[in-house]
Structure formats: structure tokens, C-alpha cells
GROMACS .gro file of C-alpha atoms in nm:
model
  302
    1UNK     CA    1   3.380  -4.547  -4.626
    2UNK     CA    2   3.097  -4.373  -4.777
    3UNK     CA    3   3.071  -4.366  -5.195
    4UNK     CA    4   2.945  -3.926  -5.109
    5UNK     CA    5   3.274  -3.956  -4.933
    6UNK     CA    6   3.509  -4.181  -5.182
    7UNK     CA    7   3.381  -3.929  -5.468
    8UNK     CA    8   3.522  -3.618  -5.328
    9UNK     CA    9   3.859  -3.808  -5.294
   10UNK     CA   10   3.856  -3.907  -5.699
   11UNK     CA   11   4.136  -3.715  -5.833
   12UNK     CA   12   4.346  -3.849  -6.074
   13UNK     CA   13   4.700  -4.037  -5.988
   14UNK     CA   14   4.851  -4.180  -6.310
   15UNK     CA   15   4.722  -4.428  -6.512
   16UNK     CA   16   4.544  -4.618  -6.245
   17UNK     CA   17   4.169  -4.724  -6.234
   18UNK     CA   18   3.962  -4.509  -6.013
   19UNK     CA   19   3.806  -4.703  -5.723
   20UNK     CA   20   3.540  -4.378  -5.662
   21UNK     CA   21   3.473  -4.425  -6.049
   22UNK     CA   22   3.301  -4.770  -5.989
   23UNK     CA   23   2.997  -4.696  -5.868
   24UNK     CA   24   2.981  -4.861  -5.562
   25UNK     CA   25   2.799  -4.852  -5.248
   26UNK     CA   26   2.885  -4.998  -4.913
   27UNK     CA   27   2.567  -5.190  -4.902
   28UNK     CA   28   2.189  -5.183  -4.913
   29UNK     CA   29   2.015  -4.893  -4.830
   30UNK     CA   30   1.710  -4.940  -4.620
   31UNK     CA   31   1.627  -4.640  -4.516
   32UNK     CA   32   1.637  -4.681  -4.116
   33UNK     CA   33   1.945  -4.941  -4.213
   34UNK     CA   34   2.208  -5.002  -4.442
   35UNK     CA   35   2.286  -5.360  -4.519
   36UNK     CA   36   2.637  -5.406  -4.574
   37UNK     CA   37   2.789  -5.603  -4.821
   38UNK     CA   38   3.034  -5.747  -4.577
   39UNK     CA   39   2.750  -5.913  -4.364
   40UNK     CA   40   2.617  -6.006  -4.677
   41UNK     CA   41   2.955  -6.180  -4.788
   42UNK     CA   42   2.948  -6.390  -4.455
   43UNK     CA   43   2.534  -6.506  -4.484
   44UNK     CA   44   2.585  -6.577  -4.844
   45UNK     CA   45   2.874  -6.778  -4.746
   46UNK     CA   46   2.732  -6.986  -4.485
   47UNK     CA   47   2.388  -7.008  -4.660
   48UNK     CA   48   2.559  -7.132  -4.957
   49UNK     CA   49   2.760  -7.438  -4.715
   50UNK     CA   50   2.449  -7.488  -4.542
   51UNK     CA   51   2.308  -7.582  -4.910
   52UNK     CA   52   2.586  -7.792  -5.074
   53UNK     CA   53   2.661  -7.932  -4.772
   54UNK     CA   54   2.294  -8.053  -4.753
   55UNK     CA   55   2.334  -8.187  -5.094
   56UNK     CA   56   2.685  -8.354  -5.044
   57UNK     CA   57   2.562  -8.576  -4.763
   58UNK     CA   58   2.295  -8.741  -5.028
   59UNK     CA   59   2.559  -8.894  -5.217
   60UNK     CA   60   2.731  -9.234  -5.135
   61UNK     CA   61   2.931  -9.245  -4.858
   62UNK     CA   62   2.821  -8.975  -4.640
   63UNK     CA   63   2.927  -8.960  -4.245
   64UNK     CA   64   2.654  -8.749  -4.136
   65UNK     CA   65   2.312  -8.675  -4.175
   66UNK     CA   66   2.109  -8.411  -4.246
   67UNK     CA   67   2.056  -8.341  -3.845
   68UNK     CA   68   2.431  -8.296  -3.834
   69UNK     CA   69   2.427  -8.073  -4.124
   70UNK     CA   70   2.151  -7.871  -3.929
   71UNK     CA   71   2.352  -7.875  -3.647
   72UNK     CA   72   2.653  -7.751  -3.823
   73UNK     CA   73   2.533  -7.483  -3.972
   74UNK     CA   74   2.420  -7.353  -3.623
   75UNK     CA   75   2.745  -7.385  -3.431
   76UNK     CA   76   2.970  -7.357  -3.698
   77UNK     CA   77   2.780  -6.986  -3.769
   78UNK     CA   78   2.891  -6.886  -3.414
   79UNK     CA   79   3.233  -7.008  -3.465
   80UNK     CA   80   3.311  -6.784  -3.774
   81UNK     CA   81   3.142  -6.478  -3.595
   82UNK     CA   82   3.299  -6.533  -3.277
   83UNK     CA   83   3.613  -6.707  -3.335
   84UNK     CA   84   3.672  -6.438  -3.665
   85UNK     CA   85   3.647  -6.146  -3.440
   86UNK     CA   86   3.842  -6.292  -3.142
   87UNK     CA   87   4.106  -6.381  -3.390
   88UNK     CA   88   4.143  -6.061  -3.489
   89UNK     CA   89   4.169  -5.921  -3.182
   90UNK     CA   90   4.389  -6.142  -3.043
   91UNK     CA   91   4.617  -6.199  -3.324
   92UNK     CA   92   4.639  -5.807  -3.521
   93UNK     CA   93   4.452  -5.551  -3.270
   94UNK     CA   94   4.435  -5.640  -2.891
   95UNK     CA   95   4.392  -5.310  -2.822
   96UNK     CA   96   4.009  -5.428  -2.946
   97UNK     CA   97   3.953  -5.563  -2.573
   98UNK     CA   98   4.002  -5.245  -2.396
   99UNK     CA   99   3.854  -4.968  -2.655
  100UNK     CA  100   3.528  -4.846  -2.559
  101UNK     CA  101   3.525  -4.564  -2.795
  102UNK     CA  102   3.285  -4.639  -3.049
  103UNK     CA  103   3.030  -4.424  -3.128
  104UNK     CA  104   2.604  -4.553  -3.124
  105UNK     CA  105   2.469  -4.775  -2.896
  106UNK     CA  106   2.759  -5.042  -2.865
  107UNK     CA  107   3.069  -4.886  -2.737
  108UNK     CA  108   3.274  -5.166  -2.657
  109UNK     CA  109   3.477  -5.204  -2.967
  110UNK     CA  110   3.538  -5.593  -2.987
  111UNK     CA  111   3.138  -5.562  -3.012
  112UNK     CA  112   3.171  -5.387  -3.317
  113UNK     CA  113   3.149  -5.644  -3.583
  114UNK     CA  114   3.002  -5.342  -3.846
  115UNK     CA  115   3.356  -5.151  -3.829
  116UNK     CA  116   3.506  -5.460  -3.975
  117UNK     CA  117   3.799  -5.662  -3.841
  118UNK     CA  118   3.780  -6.056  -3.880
  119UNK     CA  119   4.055  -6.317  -3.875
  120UNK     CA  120   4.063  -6.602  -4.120
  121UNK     CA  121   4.262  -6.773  -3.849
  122UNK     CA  122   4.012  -6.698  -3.561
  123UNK     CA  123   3.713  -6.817  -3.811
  124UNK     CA  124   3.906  -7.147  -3.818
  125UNK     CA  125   3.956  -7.234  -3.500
  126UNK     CA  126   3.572  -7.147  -3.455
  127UNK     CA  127   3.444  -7.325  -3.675
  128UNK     CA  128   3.691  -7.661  -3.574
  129UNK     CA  129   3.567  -7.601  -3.233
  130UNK     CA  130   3.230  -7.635  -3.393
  131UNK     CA  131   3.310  -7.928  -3.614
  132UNK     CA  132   3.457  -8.069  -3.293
  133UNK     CA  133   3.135  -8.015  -3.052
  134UNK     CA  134   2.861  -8.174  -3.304
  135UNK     CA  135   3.086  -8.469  -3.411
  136UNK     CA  136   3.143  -8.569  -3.058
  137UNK     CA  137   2.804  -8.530  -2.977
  138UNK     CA  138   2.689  -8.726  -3.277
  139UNK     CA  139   2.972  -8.982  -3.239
  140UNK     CA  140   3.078  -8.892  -3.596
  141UNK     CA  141   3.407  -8.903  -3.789
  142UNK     CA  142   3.609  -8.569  -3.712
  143UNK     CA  143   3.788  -8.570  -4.007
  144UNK     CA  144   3.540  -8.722  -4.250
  145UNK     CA  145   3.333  -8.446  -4.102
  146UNK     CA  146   3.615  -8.131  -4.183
  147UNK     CA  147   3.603  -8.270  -4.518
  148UNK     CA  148   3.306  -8.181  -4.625
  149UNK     CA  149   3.288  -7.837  -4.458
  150UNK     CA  150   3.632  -7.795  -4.619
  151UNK     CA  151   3.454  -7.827  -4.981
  152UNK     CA  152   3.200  -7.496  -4.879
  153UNK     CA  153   3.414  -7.269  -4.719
  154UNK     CA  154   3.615  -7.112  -5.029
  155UNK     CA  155   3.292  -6.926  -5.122
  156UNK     CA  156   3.263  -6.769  -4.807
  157UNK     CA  157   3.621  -6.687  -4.868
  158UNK     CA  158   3.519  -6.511  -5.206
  159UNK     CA  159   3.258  -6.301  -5.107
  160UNK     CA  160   3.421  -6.200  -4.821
  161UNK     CA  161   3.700  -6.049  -5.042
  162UNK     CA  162   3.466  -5.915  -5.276
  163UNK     CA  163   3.342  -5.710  -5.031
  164UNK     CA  164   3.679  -5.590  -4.890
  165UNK     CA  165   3.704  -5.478  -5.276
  166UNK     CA  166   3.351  -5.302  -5.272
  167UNK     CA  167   3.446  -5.138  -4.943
  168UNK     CA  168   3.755  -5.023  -5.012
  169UNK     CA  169   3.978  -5.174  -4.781
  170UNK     CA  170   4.261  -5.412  -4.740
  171UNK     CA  171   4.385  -5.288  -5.073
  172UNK     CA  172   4.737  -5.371  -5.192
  173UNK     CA  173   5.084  -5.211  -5.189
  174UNK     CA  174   5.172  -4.965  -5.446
  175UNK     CA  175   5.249  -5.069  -5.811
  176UNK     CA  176   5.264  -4.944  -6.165
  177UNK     CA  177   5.022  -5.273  -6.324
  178UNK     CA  178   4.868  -5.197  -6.620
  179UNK     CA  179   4.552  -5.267  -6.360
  180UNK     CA  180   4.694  -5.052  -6.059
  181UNK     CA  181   4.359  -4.928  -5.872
  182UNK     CA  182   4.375  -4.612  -5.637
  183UNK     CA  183   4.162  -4.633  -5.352
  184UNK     CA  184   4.045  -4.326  -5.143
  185UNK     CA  185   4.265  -4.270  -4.825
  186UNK     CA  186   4.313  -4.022  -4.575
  187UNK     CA  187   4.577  -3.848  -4.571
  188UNK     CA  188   4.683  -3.581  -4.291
  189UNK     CA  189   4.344  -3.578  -4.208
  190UNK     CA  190   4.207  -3.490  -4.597
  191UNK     CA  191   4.074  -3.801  -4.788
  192UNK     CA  192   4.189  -3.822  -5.120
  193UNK     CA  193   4.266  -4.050  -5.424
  194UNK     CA  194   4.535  -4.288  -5.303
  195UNK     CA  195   4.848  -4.393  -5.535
  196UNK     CA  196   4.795  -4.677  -5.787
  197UNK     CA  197   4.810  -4.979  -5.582
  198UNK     CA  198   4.752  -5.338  -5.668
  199UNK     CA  199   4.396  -5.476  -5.588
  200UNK     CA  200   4.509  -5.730  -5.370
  201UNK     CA  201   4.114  -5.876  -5.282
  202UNK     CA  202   4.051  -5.954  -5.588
  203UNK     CA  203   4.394  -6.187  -5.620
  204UNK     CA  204   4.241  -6.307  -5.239
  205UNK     CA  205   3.952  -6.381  -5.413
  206UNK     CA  206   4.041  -6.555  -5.690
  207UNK     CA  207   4.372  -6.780  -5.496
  208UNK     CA  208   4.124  -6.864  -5.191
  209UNK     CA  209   3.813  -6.856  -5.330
  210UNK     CA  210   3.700  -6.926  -5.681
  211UNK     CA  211   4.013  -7.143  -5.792
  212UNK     CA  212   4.018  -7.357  -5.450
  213UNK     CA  213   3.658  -7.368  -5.479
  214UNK     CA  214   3.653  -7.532  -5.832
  215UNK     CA  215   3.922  -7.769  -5.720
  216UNK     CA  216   3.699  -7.879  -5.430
  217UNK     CA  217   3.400  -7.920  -5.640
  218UNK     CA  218   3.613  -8.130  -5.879
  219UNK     CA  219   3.738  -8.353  -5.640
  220UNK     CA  220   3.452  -8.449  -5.445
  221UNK     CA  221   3.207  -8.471  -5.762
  222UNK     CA  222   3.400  -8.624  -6.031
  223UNK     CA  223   3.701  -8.848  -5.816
  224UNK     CA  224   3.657  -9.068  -5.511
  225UNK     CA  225   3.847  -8.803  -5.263
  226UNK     CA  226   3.562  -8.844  -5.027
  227UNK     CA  227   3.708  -9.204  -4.930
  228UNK     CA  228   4.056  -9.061  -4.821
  229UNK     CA  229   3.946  -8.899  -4.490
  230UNK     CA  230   4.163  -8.599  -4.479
  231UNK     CA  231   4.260  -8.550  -4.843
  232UNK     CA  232   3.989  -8.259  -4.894
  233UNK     CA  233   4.060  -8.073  -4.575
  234UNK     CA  234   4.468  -8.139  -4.656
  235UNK     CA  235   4.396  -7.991  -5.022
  236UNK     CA  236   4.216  -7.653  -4.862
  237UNK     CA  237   4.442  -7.588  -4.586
  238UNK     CA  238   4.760  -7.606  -4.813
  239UNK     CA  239   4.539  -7.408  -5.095
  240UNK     CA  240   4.424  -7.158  -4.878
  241UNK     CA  241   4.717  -7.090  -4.651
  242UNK     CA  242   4.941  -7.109  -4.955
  243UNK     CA  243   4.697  -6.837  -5.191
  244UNK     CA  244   4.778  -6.647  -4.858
  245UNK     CA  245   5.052  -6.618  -4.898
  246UNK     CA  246   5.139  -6.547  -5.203
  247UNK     CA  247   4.893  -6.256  -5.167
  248UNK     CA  248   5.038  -6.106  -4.891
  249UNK     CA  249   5.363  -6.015  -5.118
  250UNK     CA  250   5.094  -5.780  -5.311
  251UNK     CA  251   4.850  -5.679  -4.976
  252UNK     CA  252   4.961  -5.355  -4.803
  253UNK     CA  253   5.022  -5.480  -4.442
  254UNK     CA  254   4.798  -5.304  -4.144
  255UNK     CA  255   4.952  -4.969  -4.057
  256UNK     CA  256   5.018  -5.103  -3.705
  257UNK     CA  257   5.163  -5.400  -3.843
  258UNK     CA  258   5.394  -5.239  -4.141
  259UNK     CA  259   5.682  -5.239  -3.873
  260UNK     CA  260   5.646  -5.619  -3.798
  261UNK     CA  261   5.677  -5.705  -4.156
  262UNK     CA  262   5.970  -5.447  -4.211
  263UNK     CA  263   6.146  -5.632  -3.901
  264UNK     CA  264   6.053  -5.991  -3.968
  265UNK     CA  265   6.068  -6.003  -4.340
  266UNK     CA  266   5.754  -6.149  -4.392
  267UNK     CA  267   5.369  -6.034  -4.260
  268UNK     CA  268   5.210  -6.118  -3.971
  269UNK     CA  269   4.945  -6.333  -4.246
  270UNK     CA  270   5.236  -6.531  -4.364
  271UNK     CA  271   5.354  -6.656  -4.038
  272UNK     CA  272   5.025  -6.760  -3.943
  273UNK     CA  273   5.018  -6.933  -4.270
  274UNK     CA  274   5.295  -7.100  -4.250
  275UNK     CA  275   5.260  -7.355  -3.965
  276UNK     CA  276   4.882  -7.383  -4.169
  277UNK     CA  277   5.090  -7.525  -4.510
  278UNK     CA  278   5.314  -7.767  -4.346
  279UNK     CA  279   4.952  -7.907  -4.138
  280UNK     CA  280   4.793  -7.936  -4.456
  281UNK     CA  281   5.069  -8.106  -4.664
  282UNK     CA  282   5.123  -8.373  -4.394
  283UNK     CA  283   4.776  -8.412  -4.379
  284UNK     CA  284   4.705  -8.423  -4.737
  285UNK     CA  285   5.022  -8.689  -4.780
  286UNK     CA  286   4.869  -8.953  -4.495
  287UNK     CA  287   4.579  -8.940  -4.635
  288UNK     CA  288   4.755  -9.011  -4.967
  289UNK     CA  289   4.934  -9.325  -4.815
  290UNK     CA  290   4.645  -9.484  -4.663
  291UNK     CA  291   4.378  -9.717  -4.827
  292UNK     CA  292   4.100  -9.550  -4.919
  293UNK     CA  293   3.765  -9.651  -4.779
  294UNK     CA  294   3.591  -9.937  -4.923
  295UNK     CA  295   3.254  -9.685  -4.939
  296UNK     CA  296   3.335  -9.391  -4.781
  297UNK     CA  297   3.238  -9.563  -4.424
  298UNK     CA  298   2.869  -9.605  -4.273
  299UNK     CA  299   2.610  -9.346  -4.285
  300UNK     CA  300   2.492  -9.178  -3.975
  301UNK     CA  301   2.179  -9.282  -3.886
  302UNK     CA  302   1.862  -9.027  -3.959
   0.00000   0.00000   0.00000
């Protein structure tokens, strides 16, 4: 949504903050290109892994090497792009497989990566696929392995939400919060300034991203959670499923979902997060009950 566009639609609605009033742009203006802020969310993300991941593997204890990490960072890349987007597709819009009405060059709409449309869930099951691929191939420890990945990917989490705030979308339901935002939305075809409505990706990007994140940190740097194989990847999977959920209570659900959640009780999100909490709580408790390792195992070799 453009900010010419999201300025037209600023009329007042009660007490809430004005989205339009912000200032912000949906990404980088070069002139033949605009750089969105949503790709930007996902490169800073994986740049940032690619980084602390580097540096992890130089302490004690490390199962991989920096090869590994290199390889990682390739494969697990595709698996967030590709696994994100199926993921979506499969699990909220299938209708994505069959749409070829996109305007530009790229028609096919599952193509369209720029209209936005990725699934947490889908990014997961890329990136384990990745995690899965390089581990056998290096004859490395799968789950030593998850654990440190699990330590980088809340900050892809939090700039991805940051830039569902800056574009506008995925806001929350409506409420009367001494914060309440209204975001531009169209309405019978007129785009206008949307009731007050609680900014849901900014609670996704806290709960997921900046509070997991610090726990992460804290728990590899300062205790020995590195030697229980499992207990970091058990600690983000209940984390991040569980801030999830929680936020979903406050997240307006996809128009073509709103009918699922009225039926079911709970979103489409929450069920998939569900069977994602009770994974990482067993995990996280067998790691728990098992003897930590005497140095965190052998080091790959360089």
C-alpha cells in the first residue's frame, strides 16, 4: 500500500494513532526499483544468522564448522523462500497455485513473492529440510545442528513483523487501547482510515522476536545449554509457537479465514501452533532429563 495512497485514507476515527501519520514508506526508492522493507526484513534476518552463527561455532563445543555454516546459510536461504511461500499457499491460500492474474512480467501468482504472503510454518519445514540435507551430508549432529540455527532465527522473526507494521498489514482486531492504531483499508472499494485496532506486529514482534531472542542469547552465552542437544531448539519452538498464539487472540484473522476461526473457535495460526508447543515441550523436557555433554561433543573437522 502506497504512503500517496495511505494519506488520502487519514481521517480521523477516535482516539486512535494514525498509521498514515507515521511517515512511512514501503521501502527504498531507487528510482527504476523500490526496495521493500519486507525483503529487507528477510536478508537482514538471514545475514544477521549467517553472522552469529559464524561466531557461535568459535566457542567450545561446536558441531560444525565454518563450511557447514557456509553451507547453511545457502540452503537454509532457499528453504525460508521456498518453503515460506509454499506454506502459505498450501496452508491459508491454495488458490495461489492456480491464479495467474498478476499484473508485470510474472503472472503466476505463487511467483509473486513482492505481493507478500509467507508462512512461518512453511519457512520451518524449509529450513529443517535444509538443516536436514547439510547435516547428512556432513555427517553432523541434527539436533546439535537445529540448536544453533534455533538461537538466530527470532531476529528474522522481528524484522519480518516490523515490516508487516511499516506496510500496513496483518494488523489486529478492533479495540479501544489507549494505543489502538487505525490502519488504511478499503472499504466498498474507497480506502479509508480503518477503526482503532490493536497493532498486533508489534506484540509478534516483541513475543517472537526480541524477547525469545534475548532468551536465546542468554542461554547459549552465559549457561551451558549448548551441551543439552535439544534444549535450545525445545526453548524456541515452545517460545515461538506459544508468542503465537497468544497473538493471534489480538491479530485480525485473513478475511478468507475469519469463517474458520468463527467455526473452530480458534485461528487457523493457533492450530498450527499447537501440535508446534506440545513438540517443543517434549523436546525441551528430554533434553532436560538427559546428561549433558561432557564438552558439547567433537568438533567437525575444518
Amino acid at each position: 500500500m502506497s504512503l500517496l495512497a495511505a494519506t488520502a485514507a487519514s481521517e480521523t476515527v477516535g482516539p486512535a494513532i494514525q498509521w498514515a501519520d507515521l511517515g512511512l514508506t514501503e521501502g527504498i526508492e531507487l528510482g527504476f526499483f523500490t526496495l521493500r522493507w519486507y525483503s529487507l526484513a528477510y536478508l537482514g534476518g538471514i545475514i544477521f544468522g549467517y553472522w552469529h552463527l559464524s561466531k557461535m561455532i568459535k566457542a567450545p563445543g561446536a558441531p560444525m564448522a565454518q563450511r557447514h555454516a557456509d553451507d547453511l546459510f545457502f540452503y537454509c536461504t532457499l528453504g525460508i523462500i521456498l518453503g515460506g511461500r509454499l506454506g502459505y499457499a498450501l496452508f491459508y491460500k491454495p488458490e495461489l497455485f492456480v491464479g495467474f492474474e498478476g499484473d508485470g512480467f510474472v503472472s503466476w501468482e505463487l511467483l509473486r513473492l513482492w505481493d507478500g504472503g509467507m508462512s512461518f510454518h512453511g519457512g520451518l519445514i524449509g529450513v529443517l529440510l535444509a538443516i536436514a540435507w547439510v547435516s547428512r551430508q556432513g555427517n553432523l549432529s541434527f539436533m546439535r545442528v537445529c540448536d544453533y540455527i534455533a538461537v538466530n532465527v527470532p531476529m528474522g522473526m522481528m524484522l519480518g513483523r516490523l515490516a508487516n507494521f511499516v506496510n500496513g498489514e496483518l494488523w489486529g482486531r478492533t479495540t479501544d487501547v489507549p494505543w489502538a492504531m487505525s490502519f488504511p483499508e478499503i472499504y466498498n472499494g474507497t480506502l479509508i482510515a480503518g477503526p482503532p485496532r490493536h497493532p498486533s506486529q508489534l506484540y509478534e514482534a516483541a513475543l517472537e522476536g526480541l524477547v525469545l531472542l534475548i532468551i536465546l542469547l542468554l542461554m547459549f552465552w552465559k549457561t551451558r545449554a549448548r551441551y543439552r542437544p535439544g534444549l535450545l531448539v525445545g526453548i524456541f519452538t515452545v517460545g515461538v509457537a506459544g508468542g503465537r498464539f497468544i497473538v493471534e487472540f489480538f491479530r485480525e484473522p485473513d478475511a478468507h479465514l475469519a469463517e474458520f476461526a468463527a467455526n473452530t473457535g480458534l485461528s487457523m495460526g493457533q492450530w498450527l501452533t499447537i501440535p508446534l508447543i506440545l513438540l517443543g515441550l517434549v523436546v525441551t523436557l528430554v533434553a532436560l532429563r538427559k546428561e549433558p555433554l561432557a564438552s558439547g561433543g567433537a568438533k567437525a573437522a575444518d
